[in-house]
PDB file of C-alpha atoms in Angstrom:
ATOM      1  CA  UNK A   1     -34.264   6.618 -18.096  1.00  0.00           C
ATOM      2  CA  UNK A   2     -36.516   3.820 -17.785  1.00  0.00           C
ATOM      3  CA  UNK A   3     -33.768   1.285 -17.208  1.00  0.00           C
ATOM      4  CA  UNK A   4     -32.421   3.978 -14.109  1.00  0.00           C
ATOM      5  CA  UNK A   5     -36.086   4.142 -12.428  1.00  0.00           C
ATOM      6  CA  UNK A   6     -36.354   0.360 -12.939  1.00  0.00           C
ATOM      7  CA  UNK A   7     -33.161  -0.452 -11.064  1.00  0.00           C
ATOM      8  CA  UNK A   8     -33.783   2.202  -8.276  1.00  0.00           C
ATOM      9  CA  UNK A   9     -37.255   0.942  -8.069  1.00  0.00           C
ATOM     10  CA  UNK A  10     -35.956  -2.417  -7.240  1.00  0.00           C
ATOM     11  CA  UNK A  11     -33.473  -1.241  -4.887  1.00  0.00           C
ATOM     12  CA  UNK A  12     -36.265   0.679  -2.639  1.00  0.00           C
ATOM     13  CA  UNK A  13     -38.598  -2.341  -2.491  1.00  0.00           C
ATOM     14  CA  UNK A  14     -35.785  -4.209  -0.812  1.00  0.00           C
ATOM     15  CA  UNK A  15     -34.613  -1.378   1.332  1.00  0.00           C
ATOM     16  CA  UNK A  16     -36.025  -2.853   4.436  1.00  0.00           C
ATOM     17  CA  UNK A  17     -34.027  -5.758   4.246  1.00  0.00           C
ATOM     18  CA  UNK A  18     -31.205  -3.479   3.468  1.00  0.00           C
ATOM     19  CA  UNK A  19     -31.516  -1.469   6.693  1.00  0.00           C
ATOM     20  CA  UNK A  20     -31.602  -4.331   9.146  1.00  0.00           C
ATOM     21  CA  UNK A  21     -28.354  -5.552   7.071  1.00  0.00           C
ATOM     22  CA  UNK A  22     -26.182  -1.971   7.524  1.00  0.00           C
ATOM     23  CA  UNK A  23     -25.382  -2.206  11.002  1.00  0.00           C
ATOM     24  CA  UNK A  24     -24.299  -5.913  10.885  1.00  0.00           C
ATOM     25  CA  UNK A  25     -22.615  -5.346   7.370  1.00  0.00           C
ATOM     26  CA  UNK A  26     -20.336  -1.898   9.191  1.00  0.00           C
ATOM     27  CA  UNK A  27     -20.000  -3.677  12.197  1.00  0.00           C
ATOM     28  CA  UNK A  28     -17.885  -6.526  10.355  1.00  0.00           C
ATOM     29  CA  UNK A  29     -16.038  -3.923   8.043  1.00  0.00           C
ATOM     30  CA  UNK A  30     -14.492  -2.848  11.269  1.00  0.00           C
ATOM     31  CA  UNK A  31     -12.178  -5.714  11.604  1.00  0.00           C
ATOM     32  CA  UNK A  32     -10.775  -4.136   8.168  1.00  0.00           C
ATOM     33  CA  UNK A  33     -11.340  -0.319   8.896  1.00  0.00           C
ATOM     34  CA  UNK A  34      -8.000   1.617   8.050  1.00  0.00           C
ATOM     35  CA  UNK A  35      -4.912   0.917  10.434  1.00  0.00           C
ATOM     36  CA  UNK A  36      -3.296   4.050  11.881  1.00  0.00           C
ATOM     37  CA  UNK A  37      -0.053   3.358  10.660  1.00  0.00           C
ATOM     38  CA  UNK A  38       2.114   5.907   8.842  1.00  0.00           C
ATOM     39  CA  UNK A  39       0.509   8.688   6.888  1.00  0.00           C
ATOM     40  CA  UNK A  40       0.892   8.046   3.110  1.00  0.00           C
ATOM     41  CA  UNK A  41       3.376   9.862   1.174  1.00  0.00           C
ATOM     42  CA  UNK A  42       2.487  13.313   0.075  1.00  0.00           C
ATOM     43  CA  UNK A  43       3.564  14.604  -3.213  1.00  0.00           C
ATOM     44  CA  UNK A  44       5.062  17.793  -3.562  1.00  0.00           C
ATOM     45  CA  UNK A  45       2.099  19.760  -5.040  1.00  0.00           C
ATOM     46  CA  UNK A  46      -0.093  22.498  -3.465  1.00  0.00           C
ATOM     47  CA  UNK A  47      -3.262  22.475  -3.016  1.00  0.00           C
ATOM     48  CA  UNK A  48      -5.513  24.586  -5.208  1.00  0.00           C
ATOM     49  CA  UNK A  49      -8.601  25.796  -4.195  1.00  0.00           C
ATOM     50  CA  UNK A  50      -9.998  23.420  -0.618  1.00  0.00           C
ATOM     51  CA  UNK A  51     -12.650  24.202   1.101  1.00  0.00           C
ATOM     52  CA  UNK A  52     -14.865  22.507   3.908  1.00  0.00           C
ATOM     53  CA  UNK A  53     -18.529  24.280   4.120  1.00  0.00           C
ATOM     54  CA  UNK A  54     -21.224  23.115   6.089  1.00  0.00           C
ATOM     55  CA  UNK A  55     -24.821  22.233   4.330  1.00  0.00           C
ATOM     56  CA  UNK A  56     -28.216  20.893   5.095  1.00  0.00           C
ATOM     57  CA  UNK A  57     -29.268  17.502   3.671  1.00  0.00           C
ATOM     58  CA  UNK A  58     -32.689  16.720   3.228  1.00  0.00           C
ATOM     59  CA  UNK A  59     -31.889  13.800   2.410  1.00  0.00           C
ATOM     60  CA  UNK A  60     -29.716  12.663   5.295  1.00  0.00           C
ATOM     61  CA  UNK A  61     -32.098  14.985   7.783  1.00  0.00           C
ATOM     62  CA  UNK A  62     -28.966  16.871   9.395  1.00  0.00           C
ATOM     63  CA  UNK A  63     -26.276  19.234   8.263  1.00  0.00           C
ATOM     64  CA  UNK A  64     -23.265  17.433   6.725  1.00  0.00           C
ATOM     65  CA  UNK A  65     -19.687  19.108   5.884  1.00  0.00           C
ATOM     66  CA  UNK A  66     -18.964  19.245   2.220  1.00  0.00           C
ATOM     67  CA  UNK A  67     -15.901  19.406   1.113  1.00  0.00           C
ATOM     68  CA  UNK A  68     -13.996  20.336  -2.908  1.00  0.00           C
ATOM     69  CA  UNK A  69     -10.874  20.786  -3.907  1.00  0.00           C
ATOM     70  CA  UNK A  70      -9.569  22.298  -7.294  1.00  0.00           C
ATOM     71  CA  UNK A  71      -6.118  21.436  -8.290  1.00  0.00           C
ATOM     72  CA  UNK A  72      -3.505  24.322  -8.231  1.00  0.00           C
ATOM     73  CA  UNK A  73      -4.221  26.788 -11.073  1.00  0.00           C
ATOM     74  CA  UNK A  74      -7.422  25.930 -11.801  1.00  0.00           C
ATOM     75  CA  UNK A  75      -9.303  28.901  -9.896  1.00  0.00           C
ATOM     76  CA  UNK A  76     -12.354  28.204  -8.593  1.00  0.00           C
ATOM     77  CA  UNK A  77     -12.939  25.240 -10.995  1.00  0.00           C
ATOM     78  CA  UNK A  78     -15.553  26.793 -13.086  1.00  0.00           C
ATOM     79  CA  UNK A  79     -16.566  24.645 -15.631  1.00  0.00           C
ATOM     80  CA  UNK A  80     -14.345  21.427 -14.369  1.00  0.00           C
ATOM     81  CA  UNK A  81     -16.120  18.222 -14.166  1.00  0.00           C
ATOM     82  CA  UNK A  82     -16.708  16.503 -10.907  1.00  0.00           C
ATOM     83  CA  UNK A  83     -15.461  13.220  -8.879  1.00  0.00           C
ATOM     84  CA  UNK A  84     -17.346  12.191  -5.938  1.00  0.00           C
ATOM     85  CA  UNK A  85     -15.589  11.246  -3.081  1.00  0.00           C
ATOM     86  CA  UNK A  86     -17.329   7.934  -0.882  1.00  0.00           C
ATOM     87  CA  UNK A  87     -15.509   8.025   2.371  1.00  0.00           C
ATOM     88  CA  UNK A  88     -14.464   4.593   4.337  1.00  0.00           C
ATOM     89  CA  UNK A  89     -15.860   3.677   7.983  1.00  0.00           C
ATOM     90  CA  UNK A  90     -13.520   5.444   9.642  1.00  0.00           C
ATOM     91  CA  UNK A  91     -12.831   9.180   8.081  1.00  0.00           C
ATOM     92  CA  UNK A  92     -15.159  11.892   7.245  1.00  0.00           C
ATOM     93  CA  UNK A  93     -14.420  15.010   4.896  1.00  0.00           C
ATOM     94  CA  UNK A  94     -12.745  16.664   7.743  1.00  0.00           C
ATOM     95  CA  UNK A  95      -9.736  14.274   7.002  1.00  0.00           C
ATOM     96  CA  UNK A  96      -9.413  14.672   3.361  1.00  0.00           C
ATOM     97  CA  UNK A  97      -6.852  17.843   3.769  1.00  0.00           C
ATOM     98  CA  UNK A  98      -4.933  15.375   6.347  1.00  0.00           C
ATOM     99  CA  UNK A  99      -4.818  12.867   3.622  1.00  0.00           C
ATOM    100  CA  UNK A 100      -3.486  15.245   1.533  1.00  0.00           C
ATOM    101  CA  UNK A 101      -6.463  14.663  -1.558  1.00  0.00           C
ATOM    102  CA  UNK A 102      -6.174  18.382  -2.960  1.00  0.00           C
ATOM    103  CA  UNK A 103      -2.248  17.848  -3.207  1.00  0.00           C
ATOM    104  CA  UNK A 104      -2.500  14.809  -4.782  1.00  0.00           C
ATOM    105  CA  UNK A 105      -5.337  16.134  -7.078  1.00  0.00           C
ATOM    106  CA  UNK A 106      -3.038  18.539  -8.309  1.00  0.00           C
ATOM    107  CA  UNK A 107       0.033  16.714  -8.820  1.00  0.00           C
ATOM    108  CA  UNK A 108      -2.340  14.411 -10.811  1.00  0.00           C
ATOM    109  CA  UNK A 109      -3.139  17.133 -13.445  1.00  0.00           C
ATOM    110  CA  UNK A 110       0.574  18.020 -13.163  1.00  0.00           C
ATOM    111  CA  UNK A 111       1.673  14.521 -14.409  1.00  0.00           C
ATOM    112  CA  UNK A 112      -1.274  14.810 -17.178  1.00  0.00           C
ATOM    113  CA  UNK A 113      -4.456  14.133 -15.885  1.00  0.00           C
ATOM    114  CA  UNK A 114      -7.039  16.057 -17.468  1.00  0.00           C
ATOM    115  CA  UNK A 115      -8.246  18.828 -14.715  1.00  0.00           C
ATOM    116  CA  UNK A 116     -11.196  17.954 -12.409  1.00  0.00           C
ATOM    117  CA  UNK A 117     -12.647  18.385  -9.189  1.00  0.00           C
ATOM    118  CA  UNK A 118     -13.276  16.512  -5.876  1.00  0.00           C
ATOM    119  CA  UNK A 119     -16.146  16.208  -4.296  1.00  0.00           C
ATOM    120  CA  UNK A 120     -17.752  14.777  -1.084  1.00  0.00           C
ATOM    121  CA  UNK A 121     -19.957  15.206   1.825  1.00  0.00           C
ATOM    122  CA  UNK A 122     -20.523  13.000   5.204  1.00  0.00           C
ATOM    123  CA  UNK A 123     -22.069   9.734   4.422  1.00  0.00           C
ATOM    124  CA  UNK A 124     -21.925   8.720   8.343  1.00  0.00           C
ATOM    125  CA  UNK A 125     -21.658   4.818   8.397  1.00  0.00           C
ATOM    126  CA  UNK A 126     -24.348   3.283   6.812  1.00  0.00           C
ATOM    127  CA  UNK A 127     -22.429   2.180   3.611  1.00  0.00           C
ATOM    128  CA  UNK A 128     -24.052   4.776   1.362  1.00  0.00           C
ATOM    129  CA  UNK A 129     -27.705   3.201   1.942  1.00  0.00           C
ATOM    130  CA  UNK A 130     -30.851   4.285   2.875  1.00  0.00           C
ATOM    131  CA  UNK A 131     -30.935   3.368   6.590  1.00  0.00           C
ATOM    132  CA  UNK A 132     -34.962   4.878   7.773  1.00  0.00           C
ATOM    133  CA  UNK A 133     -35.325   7.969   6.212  1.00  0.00           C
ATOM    134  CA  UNK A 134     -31.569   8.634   6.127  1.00  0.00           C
ATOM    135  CA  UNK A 135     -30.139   8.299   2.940  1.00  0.00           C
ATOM    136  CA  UNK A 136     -26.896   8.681   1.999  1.00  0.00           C
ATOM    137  CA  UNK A 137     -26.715   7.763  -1.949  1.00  0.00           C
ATOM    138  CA  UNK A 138     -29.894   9.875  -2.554  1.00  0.00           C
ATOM    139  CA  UNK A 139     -27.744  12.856  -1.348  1.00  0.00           C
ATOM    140  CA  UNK A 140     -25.007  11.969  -3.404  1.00  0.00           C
ATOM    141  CA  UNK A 141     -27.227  11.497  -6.087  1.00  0.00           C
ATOM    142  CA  UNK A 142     -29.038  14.445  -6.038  1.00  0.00           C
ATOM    143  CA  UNK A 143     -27.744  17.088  -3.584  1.00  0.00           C
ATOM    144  CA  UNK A 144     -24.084  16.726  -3.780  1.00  0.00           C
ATOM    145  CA  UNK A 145     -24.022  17.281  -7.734  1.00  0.00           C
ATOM    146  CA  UNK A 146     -26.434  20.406  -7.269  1.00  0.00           C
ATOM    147  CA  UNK A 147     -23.927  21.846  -4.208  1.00  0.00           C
ATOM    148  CA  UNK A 148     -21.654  21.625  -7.008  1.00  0.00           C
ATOM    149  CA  UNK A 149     -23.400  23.267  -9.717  1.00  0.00           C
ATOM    150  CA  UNK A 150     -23.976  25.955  -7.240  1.00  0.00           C
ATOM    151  CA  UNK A 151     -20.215  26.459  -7.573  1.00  0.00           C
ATOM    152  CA  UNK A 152     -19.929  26.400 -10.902  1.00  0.00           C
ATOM    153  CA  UNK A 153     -18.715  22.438 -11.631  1.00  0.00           C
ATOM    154  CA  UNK A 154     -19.994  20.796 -14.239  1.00  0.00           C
ATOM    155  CA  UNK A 155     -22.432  18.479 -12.863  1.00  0.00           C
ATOM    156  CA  UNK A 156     -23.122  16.862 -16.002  1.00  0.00           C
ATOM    157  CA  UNK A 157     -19.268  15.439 -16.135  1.00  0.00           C
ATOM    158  CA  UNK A 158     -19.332  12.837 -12.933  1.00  0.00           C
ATOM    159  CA  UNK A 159     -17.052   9.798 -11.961  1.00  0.00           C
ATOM    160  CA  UNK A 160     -16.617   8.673  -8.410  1.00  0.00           C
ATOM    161  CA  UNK A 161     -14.010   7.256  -6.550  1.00  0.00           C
ATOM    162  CA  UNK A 162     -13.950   5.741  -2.823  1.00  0.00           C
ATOM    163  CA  UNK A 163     -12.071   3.202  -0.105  1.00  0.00           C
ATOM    164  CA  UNK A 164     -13.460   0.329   1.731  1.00  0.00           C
ATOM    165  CA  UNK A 165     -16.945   1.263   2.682  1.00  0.00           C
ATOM    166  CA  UNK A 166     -16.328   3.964   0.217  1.00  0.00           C
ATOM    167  CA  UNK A 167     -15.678   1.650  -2.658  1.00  0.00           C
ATOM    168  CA  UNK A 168     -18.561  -0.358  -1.927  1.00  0.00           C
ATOM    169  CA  UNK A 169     -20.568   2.713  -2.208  1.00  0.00           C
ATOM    170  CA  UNK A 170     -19.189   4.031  -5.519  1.00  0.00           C
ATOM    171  CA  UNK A 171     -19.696   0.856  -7.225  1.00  0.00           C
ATOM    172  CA  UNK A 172     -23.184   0.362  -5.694  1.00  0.00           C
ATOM    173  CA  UNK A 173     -23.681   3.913  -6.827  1.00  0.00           C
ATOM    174  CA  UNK A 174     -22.934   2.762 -10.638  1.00  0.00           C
ATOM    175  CA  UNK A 175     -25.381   0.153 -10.522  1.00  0.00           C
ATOM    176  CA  UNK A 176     -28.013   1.914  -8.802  1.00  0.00           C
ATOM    177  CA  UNK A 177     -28.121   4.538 -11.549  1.00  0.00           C
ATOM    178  CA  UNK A 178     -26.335   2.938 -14.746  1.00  0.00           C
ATOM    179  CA  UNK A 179     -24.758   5.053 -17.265  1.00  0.00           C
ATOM    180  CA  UNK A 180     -25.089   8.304 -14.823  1.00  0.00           C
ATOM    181  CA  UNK A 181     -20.912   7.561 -13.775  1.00  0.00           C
ATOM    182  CA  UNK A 182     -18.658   7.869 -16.386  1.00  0.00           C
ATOM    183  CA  UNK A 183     -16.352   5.758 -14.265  1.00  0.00           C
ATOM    184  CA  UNK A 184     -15.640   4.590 -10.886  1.00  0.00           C
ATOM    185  CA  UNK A 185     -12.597   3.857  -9.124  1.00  0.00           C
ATOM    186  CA  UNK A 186     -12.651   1.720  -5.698  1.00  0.00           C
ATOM    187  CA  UNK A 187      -9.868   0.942  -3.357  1.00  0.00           C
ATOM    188  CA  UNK A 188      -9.978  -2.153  -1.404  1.00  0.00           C
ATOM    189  CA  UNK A 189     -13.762  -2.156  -1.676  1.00  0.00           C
ATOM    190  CA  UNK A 190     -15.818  -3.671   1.314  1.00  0.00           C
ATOM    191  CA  UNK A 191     -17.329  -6.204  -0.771  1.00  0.00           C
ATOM    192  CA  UNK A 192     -18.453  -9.666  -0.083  1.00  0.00           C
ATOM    193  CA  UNK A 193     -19.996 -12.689  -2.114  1.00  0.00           C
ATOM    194  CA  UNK A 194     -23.813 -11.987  -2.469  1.00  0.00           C
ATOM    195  CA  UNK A 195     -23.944  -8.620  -1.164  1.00  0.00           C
ATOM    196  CA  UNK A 196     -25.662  -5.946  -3.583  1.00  0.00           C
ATOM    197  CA  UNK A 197     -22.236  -5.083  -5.318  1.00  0.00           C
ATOM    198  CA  UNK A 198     -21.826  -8.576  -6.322  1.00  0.00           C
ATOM    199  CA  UNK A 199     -25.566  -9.390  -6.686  1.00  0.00           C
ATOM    200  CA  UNK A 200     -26.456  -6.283  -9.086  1.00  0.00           C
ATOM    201  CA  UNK A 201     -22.975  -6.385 -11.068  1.00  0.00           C
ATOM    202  CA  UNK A 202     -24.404  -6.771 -14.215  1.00  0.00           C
ATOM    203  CA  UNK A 203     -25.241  -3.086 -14.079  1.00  0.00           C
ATOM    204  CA  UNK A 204     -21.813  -2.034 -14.208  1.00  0.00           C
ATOM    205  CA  UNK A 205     -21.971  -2.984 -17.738  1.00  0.00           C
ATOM    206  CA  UNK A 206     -20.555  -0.101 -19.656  1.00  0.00           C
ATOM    207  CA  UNK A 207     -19.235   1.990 -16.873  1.00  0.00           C
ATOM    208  CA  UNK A 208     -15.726   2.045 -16.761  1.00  0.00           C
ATOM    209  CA  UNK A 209     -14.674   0.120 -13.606  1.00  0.00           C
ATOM    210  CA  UNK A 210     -10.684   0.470 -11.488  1.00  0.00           C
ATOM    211  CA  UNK A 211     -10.195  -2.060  -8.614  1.00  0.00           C
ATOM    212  CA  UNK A 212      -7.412  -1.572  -6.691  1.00  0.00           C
ATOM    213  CA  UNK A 213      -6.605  -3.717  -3.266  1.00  0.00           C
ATOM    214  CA  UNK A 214      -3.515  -4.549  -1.288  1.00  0.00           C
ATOM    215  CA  UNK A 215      -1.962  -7.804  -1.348  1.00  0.00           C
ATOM    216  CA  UNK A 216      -2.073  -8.213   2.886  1.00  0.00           C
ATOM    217  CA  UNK A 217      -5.575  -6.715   2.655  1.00  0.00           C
ATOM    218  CA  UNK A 218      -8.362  -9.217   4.309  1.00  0.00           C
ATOM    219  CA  UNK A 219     -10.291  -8.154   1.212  1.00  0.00           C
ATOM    220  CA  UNK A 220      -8.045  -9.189  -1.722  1.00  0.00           C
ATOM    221  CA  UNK A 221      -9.437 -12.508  -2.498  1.00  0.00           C
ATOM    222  CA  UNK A 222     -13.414 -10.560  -2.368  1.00  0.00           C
ATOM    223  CA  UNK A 223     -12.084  -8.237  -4.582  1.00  0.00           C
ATOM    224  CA  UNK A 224     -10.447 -10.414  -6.890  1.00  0.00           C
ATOM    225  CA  UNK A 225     -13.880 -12.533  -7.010  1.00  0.00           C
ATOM    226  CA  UNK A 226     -15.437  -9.058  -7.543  1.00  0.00           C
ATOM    227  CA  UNK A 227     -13.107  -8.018 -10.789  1.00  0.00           C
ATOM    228  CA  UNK A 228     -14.183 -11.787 -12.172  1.00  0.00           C
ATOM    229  CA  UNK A 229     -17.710 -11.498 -11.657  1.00  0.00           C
ATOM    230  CA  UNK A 230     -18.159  -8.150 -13.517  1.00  0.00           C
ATOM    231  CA  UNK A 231     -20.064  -8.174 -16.829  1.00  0.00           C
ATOM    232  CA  UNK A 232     -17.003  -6.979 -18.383  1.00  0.00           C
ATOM    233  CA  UNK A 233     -13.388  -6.674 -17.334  1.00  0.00           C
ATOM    234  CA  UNK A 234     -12.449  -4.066 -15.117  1.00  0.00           C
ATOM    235  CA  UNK A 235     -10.383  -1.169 -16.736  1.00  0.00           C
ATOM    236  CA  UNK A 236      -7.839  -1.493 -14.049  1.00  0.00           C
ATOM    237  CA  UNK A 237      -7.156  -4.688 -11.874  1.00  0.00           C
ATOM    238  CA  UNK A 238      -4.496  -3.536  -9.834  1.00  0.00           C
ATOM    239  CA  UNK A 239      -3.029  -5.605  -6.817  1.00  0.00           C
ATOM    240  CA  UNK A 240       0.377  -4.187  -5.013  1.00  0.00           C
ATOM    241  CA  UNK A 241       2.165  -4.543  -1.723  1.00  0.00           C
ATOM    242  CA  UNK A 242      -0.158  -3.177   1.145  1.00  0.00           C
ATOM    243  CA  UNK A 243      -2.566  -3.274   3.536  1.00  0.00           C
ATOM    244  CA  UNK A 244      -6.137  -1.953   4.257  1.00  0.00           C
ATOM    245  CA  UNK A 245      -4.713   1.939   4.497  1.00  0.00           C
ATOM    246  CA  UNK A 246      -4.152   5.179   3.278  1.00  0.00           C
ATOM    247  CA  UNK A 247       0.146   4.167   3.348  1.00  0.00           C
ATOM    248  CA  UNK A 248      -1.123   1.757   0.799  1.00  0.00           C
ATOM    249  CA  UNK A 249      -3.852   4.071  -1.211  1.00  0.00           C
ATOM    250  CA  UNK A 250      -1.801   6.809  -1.311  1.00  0.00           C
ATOM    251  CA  UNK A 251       0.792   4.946  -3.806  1.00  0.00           C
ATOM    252  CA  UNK A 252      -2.230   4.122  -6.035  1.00  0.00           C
ATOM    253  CA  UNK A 253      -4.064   7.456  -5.864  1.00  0.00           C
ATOM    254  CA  UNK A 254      -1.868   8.965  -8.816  1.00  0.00           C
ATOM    255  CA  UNK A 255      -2.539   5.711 -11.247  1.00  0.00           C
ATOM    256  CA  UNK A 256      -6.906   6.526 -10.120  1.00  0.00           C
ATOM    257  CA  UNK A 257      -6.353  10.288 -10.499  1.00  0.00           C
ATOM    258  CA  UNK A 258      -4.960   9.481 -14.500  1.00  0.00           C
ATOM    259  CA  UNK A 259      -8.332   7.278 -15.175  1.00  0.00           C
ATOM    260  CA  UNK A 260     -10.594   9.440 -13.235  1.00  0.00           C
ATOM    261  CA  UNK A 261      -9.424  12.455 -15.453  1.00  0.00           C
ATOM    262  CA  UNK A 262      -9.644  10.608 -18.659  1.00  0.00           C
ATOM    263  CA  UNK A 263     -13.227   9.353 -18.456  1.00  0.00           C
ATOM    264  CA  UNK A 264     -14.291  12.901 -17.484  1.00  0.00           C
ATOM    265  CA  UNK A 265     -12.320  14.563 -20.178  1.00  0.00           C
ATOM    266  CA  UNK A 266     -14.110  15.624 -22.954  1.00  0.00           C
ATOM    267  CA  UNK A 267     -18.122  16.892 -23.964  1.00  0.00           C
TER     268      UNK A 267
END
């Protein structure tokens, strides 16, 4: 615990540098937001349980939309542990049933994956920092995982997964609070040399780390730099045909889903 307050404490006494970097830092992202090109490949699997409510965050100061999904034959997901889901720049929760994320959930616990659930709320775009008194990982942190337990989830069971602004928000997440994430999984993660993913890596020690980027992705070589500069290899180093998009995430999703459900498997 002491370690956690220690790290966070750091964190906060640099947040005012941090806030005059979030504009600049989503304002360059944008050159490698996600394309609009063709909508990935949906497996054939139903969705379970989806929904999209609407709840107030005192920590973000507005109401946000927060969206789960339970894979098919799962009911309401009592009792499942949790993945939270770190949006990109350019998608909210609203898109998540356009991507298709419950019907790939449960065609991941079709193929094997121990059950879980998904979980996410709107992070806006200030790369899952504290930007004034708007703060995106404190709700995460703390409000998302209660919304859950409010359902029924177990809260106690948490990994999180997320793409490009979403990645570098799950793994900033890890190291902001080390040992809270059983494992995180990042696609094509907004990362560059000397930001705080790179800078505080050597809090990821002991968390179970995927990296997954496209080959014609302006961030490969980052997040190649990223998987070498980790305090211990990454669980997953995966690097495919693709570009900075969901035609490209989609294909991975199922090889995430399979890690995602093992590290949350179990007491």
């Amino acid at each position: 615990m002491v370690a956690r307050l220690s790290r966070r404490g750091v964190l906060v006494a640099a947040s005012g540098a941090a806030v005059l970097a979030v504009g600049g830092a989503v304002a360059a992202w944008e050159a490698i937001r996600p394309r609009q090109g063709p909508a990935p490949e949906l497996p054939d699997a139903p969705p379970g349980d989806e929904r999209l409510l609407r709840r107030e965050s005192a920590a973000r100061g507005r109401t946000v939309d927060f969206w789960t999904a339970v894979p098919a034959g799962h009911g309401d997901g009592r009792g499942l542990p949790v993945c939270l889901v770190l949006h990109g720049a350019s998608a909210t929760p609203r898109d998540y049933a356009r991507f298709g994320l419950a019907r790939f959930l449960t065609d991941a616990v079709r193929r094997g994956a121990p059950p879980f659930v998904l979980a996410g709320a709107t992070g806006g775009r200030l790369s899952w920092r504290a930007a004034g008194a708007d703060d995106p990982q404190r709700m995460v942190r703390e409000e998302v995982p209660a919304w859950c337990a409010e359902r029924g989830f177990d809260a106690g069971r948490v990994a999180a997964w997320g793409w490009s602004m979403g990645g570098f928000g799950s793994l900033l997440l890890a190291e902001t609070f080390p040992g809270w994430l059983r494992a995180v999984a990042a696609f094509s993660p907004a990362v560059r040399a000397g930001d705080a993913v790179f800078t505080g890596a050597a809090w990821l020690r002991g968390t179970p780390v995927g990296l997954w980027c496209g080959r014609q992705d302006g961030l490969l070589d980052e997040v190649q730099a990223l998987a070498r500069a980790l305090p211990e290899p990454p669980v997953r180093a995966e690097y495919a045909d693709g570009r900075h998009d969901f035609t490209y995430w989609g294909r991975v999703v199922p090889d995430a889903f399979a890690l995602l459900g093992a590290a949350l498997a179990g007491p």
